[in-house]
Coordinates of C-alpha atoms in Angstrom, one line a residue:
X1 CA 2.8 -18.9 35.3
X2 CA 1.4 -19.0 31.8
X3 CA -1.5 -21.4 31.2
X4 CA -1.3 -23.7 28.2
X5 CA -4.0 -23.9 25.5
X6 CA -5.4 -27.4 25.8
X7 CA -7.9 -28.8 23.3
X8 CA -8.8 -31.8 25.5
X9 CA -12.6 -32.4 25.5
X10 CA -14.2 -34.1 28.4
X11 CA -15.9 -37.4 27.7
X12 CA -18.6 -37.0 30.4
X13 CA -20.2 -34.0 31.9
X14 CA -22.0 -33.7 35.2
X15 CA -23.8 -30.4 34.9
X16 CA -27.3 -29.3 34.1
X17 CA -28.5 -26.4 32.0
X18 CA -29.8 -24.7 35.1
X19 CA -26.2 -24.4 36.4
X20 CA -25.5 -22.0 33.6
X21 CA -28.4 -19.7 34.3
X22 CA -27.8 -16.9 36.8
X23 CA -30.0 -16.9 39.9
X24 CA -31.3 -13.4 39.2
X25 CA -31.9 -14.0 35.5
X26 CA -35.3 -12.4 34.5
X27 CA -36.2 -15.5 32.6
X28 CA -36.4 -17.5 35.8
X29 CA -39.5 -15.6 37.0
X30 CA -41.1 -15.8 33.5
X31 CA -40.5 -19.5 33.3
X32 CA -42.1 -20.0 36.7
X33 CA -45.2 -18.1 35.8
X34 CA -45.4 -19.8 32.4
X35 CA -45.1 -23.3 33.9
X36 CA -47.8 -22.5 36.4
X37 CA -50.2 -21.4 33.6
X38 CA -49.4 -24.5 31.5
X39 CA -49.9 -26.9 34.5
X40 CA -53.7 -26.4 34.3
X41 CA -54.0 -26.9 30.6
X42 CA -53.5 -30.7 30.4
X43 CA -57.2 -31.4 29.6
X44 CA -57.1 -29.0 26.7
X45 CA -53.9 -30.5 25.4
X46 CA -55.3 -34.0 25.7
X47 CA -58.3 -33.2 23.6
X48 CA -56.1 -32.0 20.8
X49 CA -54.2 -35.3 20.4
X50 CA -55.0 -38.9 19.6
X51 CA -54.3 -41.6 22.3
X52 CA -52.3 -43.8 19.9
X53 CA -49.6 -43.2 17.3
X54 CA -46.2 -41.6 17.3
X55 CA -45.5 -39.1 20.0
X56 CA -45.4 -35.5 18.9
X57 CA -43.4 -32.5 20.3
X58 CA -45.1 -31.7 23.7
X59 CA -47.4 -28.8 23.3
X60 CA -46.0 -27.2 26.4
X61 CA -42.6 -27.0 24.7
X62 CA -44.2 -25.7 21.5
X63 CA -45.8 -22.9 23.3
X64 CA -42.8 -22.0 25.5
X65 CA -40.6 -22.1 22.4
X66 CA -42.8 -19.6 20.7
X67 CA -42.5 -17.4 23.9
X68 CA -38.8 -17.5 23.4
X69 CA -39.2 -16.3 19.8
X70 CA -41.2 -13.3 21.0
X71 CA -39.0 -12.5 24.0
X72 CA -35.7 -12.7 22.0
X73 CA -36.9 -11.3 18.7
X74 CA -36.1 -14.5 16.8
X75 CA -37.2 -14.1 13.2
X76 CA -38.0 -17.7 12.1
X77 CA -38.5 -21.3 13.3
X78 CA -35.3 -22.3 11.7
X79 CA -33.3 -19.8 13.7
X80 CA -35.1 -20.8 16.9
X81 CA -34.2 -24.5 16.5
X82 CA -30.7 -23.6 15.6
X83 CA -30.3 -21.6 18.8
X84 CA -31.8 -24.3 21.0
X85 CA -29.0 -26.6 19.8
X86 CA -26.3 -24.5 21.4
X87 CA -28.1 -22.1 23.8
X88 CA -28.1 -23.5 27.3
X89 CA -30.5 -20.8 28.5
X90 CA -33.1 -21.8 25.9
X91 CA -32.6 -25.5 26.7
X92 CA -33.2 -24.8 30.4
X93 CA -36.3 -22.7 29.7
X94 CA -37.8 -25.5 27.7
X95 CA -36.8 -28.2 30.2
X96 CA -34.4 -30.0 27.9
X97 CA -31.2 -31.8 28.9
X98 CA -27.8 -31.0 27.4
X99 CA -27.8 -34.3 25.5
X100 CA -31.5 -34.2 24.5
X101 CA -32.0 -34.2 20.7
X102 CA -33.6 -31.1 19.3
X103 CA -36.4 -31.5 16.8
X104 CA -36.0 -30.4 13.2
X105 CA -37.4 -27.0 12.3
X106 CA -39.8 -28.5 9.8
X107 CA -41.2 -30.8 12.5
X108 CA -41.5 -27.8 14.8
X109 CA -43.4 -25.9 12.2
X110 CA -45.7 -28.8 11.4
X111 CA -46.5 -29.5 15.1
X112 CA -47.1 -25.7 15.8
X113 CA -49.9 -25.7 13.3
X114 CA -51.9 -27.9 15.7
X115 CA -52.1 -24.9 18.0
X116 CA -53.7 -22.8 15.3
X117 CA -57.5 -22.8 15.5
X118 CA -57.5 -24.1 19.0
X119 CA -58.1 -22.1 22.3
X120 CA -54.5 -22.8 23.5
X121 CA -53.2 -19.2 23.1
X122 CA -56.3 -17.6 24.6
X123 CA -56.4 -20.1 27.5
X124 CA -52.7 -19.5 28.2
X125 CA -53.3 -15.7 28.3
X126 CA -56.3 -16.2 30.6
X127 CA -54.3 -18.4 33.0
X128 CA -51.4 -15.9 33.1
X129 CA -53.9 -13.1 34.0
X130 CA -55.4 -15.4 36.7
X131 CA -52.0 -15.3 38.5
X132 CA -52.1 -11.4 38.4
X133 CA -55.7 -11.5 39.6
X134 CA -54.7 -13.6 42.7
X135 CA -52.1 -10.9 43.5
X136 CA -54.7 -8.1 43.1
X137 CA -52.9 -6.6 40.2
X138 CA -56.0 -6.3 37.9
X139 CA -58.5 -3.5 38.0
X140 CA -62.2 -4.5 37.7
X141 CA -63.6 -1.1 36.9
X142 CA -61.2 0.9 34.8
X143 CA -60.0 -0.1 31.3
X144 CA -58.5 1.3 28.1
X145 CA -59.0 0.2 24.5
X146 CA -57.0 0.9 21.4
X147 CA -56.0 -0.6 18.0
X148 CA -53.0 -0.8 15.7
X149 CA -52.2 -1.9 12.2
X150 CA -50.5 -5.2 11.6
X151 CA -48.9 -5.4 8.2
X152 CA -49.9 -8.5 6.3
X153 CA -47.5 -11.0 4.9
X154 CA -48.5 -10.2 1.3
X155 CA -47.1 -7.9 -1.4
X156 CA -49.1 -5.1 -3.0
X157 CA -48.5 -7.0 -6.3
X158 CA -50.9 -9.7 -5.1
X159 CA -53.7 -7.1 -4.9
X160 CA -55.6 -7.9 -8.1
X161 CA -59.1 -7.5 -9.5
X162 CA -61.7 -9.9 -8.0
X163 CA -63.6 -10.1 -11.3
X164 CA -62.6 -9.7 -14.9
X165 CA -59.1 -9.7 -16.4
X166 CA -56.0 -9.3 -14.3
X167 CA -54.5 -5.9 -13.8
X168 CA -51.8 -4.6 -16.3
X169 CA -48.5 -6.4 -15.9
X170 CA -50.2 -9.3 -14.1
X171 CA -47.7 -9.3 -11.2
X172 CA -44.4 -11.0 -11.4
X173 CA -41.1 -9.1 -11.6
X174 CA -41.0 -5.5 -10.3
X175 CA -40.1 -4.0 -13.6
X176 CA -43.3 -5.4 -15.2
X177 CA -45.7 -4.1 -12.6
X178 CA -47.0 -0.5 -12.8
X179 CA -49.8 0.6 -10.5
X180 CA -49.5 4.3 -11.5
X181 CA -52.9 5.8 -12.4
X182 CA -54.8 2.7 -11.3
X183 CA -57.6 2.9 -8.7
X184 CA -57.2 0.1 -6.2
X185 CA -60.1 -0.5 -3.7
X186 CA -61.0 -3.3 -1.4
X187 CA -64.4 -3.5 -3.2
X188 CA -63.0 -4.3 -6.6
X189 CA -59.6 -5.9 -5.7
X190 CA -58.3 -8.5 -3.3
X191 CA -55.0 -10.1 -2.4
X192 CA -54.4 -13.5 -3.9
X193 CA -51.8 -14.3 -1.3
X194 CA -53.8 -13.4 1.8
X195 CA -57.5 -12.9 1.0
X196 CA -58.3 -11.6 4.5
X197 CA -55.8 -8.7 4.2
X198 CA -57.3 -5.3 3.3
X199 CA -55.7 -2.2 1.7
X200 CA -55.6 0.5 4.3
X201 CA -53.7 3.6 5.3
X202 CA -53.4 5.2 8.7
X203 CA -53.6 8.8 7.6
X204 CA -54.0 11.1 4.7
X205 CA -50.3 11.4 4.2
X206 CA -49.5 7.8 4.8
X207 CA -49.0 5.1 2.1
X208 CA -51.7 2.3 1.8
X209 CA -50.6 -1.2 2.8
X210 CA -52.2 -4.6 3.0
X211 CA -52.8 -5.1 6.7
X212 CA -55.0 -6.2 9.6
X213 CA -56.1 -4.4 12.7
X214 CA -55.1 -5.7 16.1
X215 CA -57.1 -4.6 19.1
X216 CA -56.3 -4.8 22.8
X217 CA -58.1 -4.1 26.0
X218 CA -55.9 -3.0 29.0
X219 CA -56.8 -2.7 32.6
X220 CA -55.6 0.5 34.1
X221 CA -54.1 -0.6 37.5
X222 CA -51.1 -2.5 36.2
X223 CA -51.3 -1.9 32.5
X224 CA -51.8 -5.6 31.6
X225 CA -53.6 -6.7 28.4
X226 CA -56.7 -8.7 29.3
X227 CA -58.4 -9.0 25.9
X228 CA -57.3 -9.1 22.3
X229 CA -59.0 -9.2 18.9
X230 CA -57.9 -9.2 15.2
X231 CA -60.2 -7.9 12.5
X232 CA -59.9 -6.8 8.9
X233 CA -58.8 -3.2 8.5
X234 CA -61.8 -0.9 8.2
X235 CA -62.6 2.7 9.4
X236 CA -64.9 1.5 12.1
X237 CA -62.9 -1.6 13.0
X238 CA -61.5 -0.2 16.3
X239 CA -64.9 0.8 17.6
X240 CA -66.6 -2.4 16.6
X241 CA -63.8 -4.5 18.3
X242 CA -64.1 -2.3 21.4
X243 CA -67.8 -3.1 21.7
X244 CA -67.1 -6.8 21.5
X245 CA -64.3 -6.8 24.0
X246 CA -66.1 -4.7 26.6
X247 CA -69.1 -6.9 26.5
X248 CA -66.9 -9.8 27.6
X249 CA -65.9 -8.0 30.8
X250 CA -67.3 -9.5 34.0
X251 CA -69.9 -7.2 35.5
X252 CA -69.3 -5.5 38.8
X253 CA -71.5 -3.5 41.1
X254 CA -69.4 -0.4 40.5
X255 CA -69.4 1.7 37.3
X256 CA -67.0 0.6 34.6
X257 CA -65.0 3.3 32.7
X258 CA -63.4 2.9 29.3
X259 CA -60.6 5.1 28.0
X260 CA -59.7 5.7 24.4
X261 CA -58.2 8.1 21.9
X262 CA -60.1 10.6 19.7
X263 CA -61.0 7.9 17.2
X264 CA -63.6 6.6 19.6
X265 CA -65.3 9.9 20.1
X266 CA -68.4 9.2 17.9
X267 CA -72.0 9.6 18.9
X268 CA -73.0 5.9 18.1
X269 CA -70.1 4.5 20.1
X270 CA -70.6 6.7 23.1
X271 CA -74.3 6.0 23.1
X272 CA -73.6 2.2 23.0
X273 CA -71.2 2.4 25.9
X274 CA -73.8 4.3 28.0
X275 CA -76.4 1.6 27.1
X276 CA -74.0 -1.0 28.5
X277 CA -73.6 1.0 31.7
X278 CA -70.0 1.9 30.9
X279 CA -68.8 5.5 31.3
X280 CA -66.9 6.6 28.1
X281 CA -63.6 8.2 29.1
X282 CA -62.5 8.8 25.5
X283 CA -60.5 11.8 24.4
X284 CA -62.6 14.6 22.9
X285 CA -62.4 15.3 19.2
X286 CA -63.4 18.9 18.6
X287 CA -61.7 19.4 15.2
X288 CA -64.4 21.0 13.1
X289 CA -67.0 19.0 14.9
X290 CA -68.8 18.7 18.2
X291 CA -67.6 16.1 20.7
X292 CA -69.9 13.3 21.9
X293 CA -68.4 13.7 25.4
X294 CA -70.0 16.5 27.4
X295 CA -69.1 18.2 30.7
X296 CA -70.8 15.6 32.8
X297 CA -67.9 13.3 32.0
X298 CA -64.9 15.7 31.4
X299 CA -65.5 17.6 34.7
X300 CA -65.1 14.4 36.7
X301 CA -61.6 13.8 38.3
X302 CA -61.5 10.2 37.1
X303 CA -61.7 11.4 33.5
X304 CA -58.4 13.3 33.9
X305 CA -56.8 10.2 35.4
X306 CA -58.1 7.9 32.6
X307 CA -56.6 10.3 30.0
X308 CA -53.2 10.0 31.6
X309 CA -53.3 6.3 32.1
X310 CA -54.8 5.4 28.7
X311 CA -51.5 6.3 26.9
X312 CA -49.9 3.3 28.6
X313 CA -51.6 1.0 26.2
X314 CA -49.2 2.2 23.5
X315 CA -46.4 0.6 25.5
X316 CA -47.8 -2.8 24.8
X317 CA -48.2 -2.1 21.1
X318 CA -44.6 -0.7 21.0
X319 CA -43.2 -3.7 22.8
X320 CA -45.0 -6.3 20.6
X321 CA -44.0 -4.6 17.4
X322 CA -40.3 -4.0 18.2
X323 CA -39.3 -6.8 20.6
X324 CA -42.0 -9.3 19.5
X325 CA -41.6 -8.4 15.8
X326 CA -45.4 -8.0 15.3
X327 CA -45.1 -5.0 13.1
X328 CA -45.3 -7.4 10.1
X329 CA -46.9 -10.7 10.8
X330 CA -45.5 -14.1 9.6
X331 CA -48.9 -15.7 9.3
X332 CA -51.8 -15.4 6.9
X333 CA -55.4 -15.3 7.9
X334 CA -57.3 -13.8 10.8
X335 CA -57.3 -17.0 12.8
X336 CA -53.6 -17.4 12.8
X337 CA -52.9 -13.8 13.5
X338 CA -55.3 -13.8 16.4
X339 CA -53.4 -16.7 17.9
X340 CA -50.1 -14.7 17.4
X341 CA -51.6 -11.6 19.1
X342 CA -52.7 -13.7 22.1
X343 CA -49.2 -15.1 22.5
X344 CA -47.6 -11.7 22.2
X345 CA -50.0 -10.3 24.8
X346 CA -49.2 -13.2 27.1
X347 CA -45.5 -12.6 26.7
X348 CA -45.9 -8.8 27.3
X349 CA -47.9 -9.5 30.5
X350 CA -45.3 -12.0 31.7
X351 CA -42.5 -9.4 31.3
X352 CA -44.6 -6.7 33.0
X353 CA -45.7 -9.1 35.8
X354 CA -42.1 -10.0 36.4
X355 CA -41.2 -6.3 36.7
X356 CA -44.0 -6.0 39.3
X357 CA -42.4 -8.7 41.4
X358 CA -44.4 -11.8 40.4
X359 CA -42.6 -15.1 39.9
X360 CA -39.5 -13.9 41.8
X361 CA -38.4 -16.2 44.6

């Protein structure tokens, strides 16, 4: 018998957003781990808000909403709020009822600024890692470090002389700007849009862009990101950030190893690692030069293992740049981008931990 197309709408509903989410949906495990991490952050959240006045958007919802932006490659706060209106999965993840009013995108943006400059993102990443530590998923002796370029949210047209008259054309429309024949350097020029951005190119045959450098430290057992850092783009930025991050590692009675690519094979960096009682397992760079890594290190079986595992750190960068849309940042300034990188690292870890079986009931 043919069914008839009826446009009758129910006046009342007796369902919850959870009833629309499949029992085996991957977001269930991620939500469980995220809620557990947020549960211990009440004191930090309380210190960020006044005790009187109009209630703001709960910081837990702000942070979880930004996780959704990363996990589902949402390009803007406006699009995120629009999807929360009609997406039952998003409402369930945020703990919102079907009839609960969704905040305006401008209010969401304004409230999210409170998280910038605080320790919320770093603390959230730390508490996510604490769950992996309790399950013995983290290595305490073997690590890998690497860096990547994060394109700044600034146009090359904003790169103008720091002193003296502005460059020819003075910016503006594309047909009035001509950089041909001009020498642009970070010493003489700076971006008026994002002063922290630096002109940098990855290789000799690559174009120069305004960008930052994002650095991560990965433990080698499960491939989880345990430390992040954002710096201005410089030739020695990766090695300088690596020194800072490894010094933050808790010391153990066993020897720590640190893997890395050829860019870390310099005599000062290797010497500094040995001074810190860390064995440098970086790849040898023997192109027209002598490597700072000798046979005492390369002949050890653990060195070969580190060289295989260290490539896994690129998976994190690849995921954050494609799924998380971190290839070009939406923020300006090191402080904001550092918070963004911490949240991306936490989201990547949550996905990887879920694949390892955590959070699954």
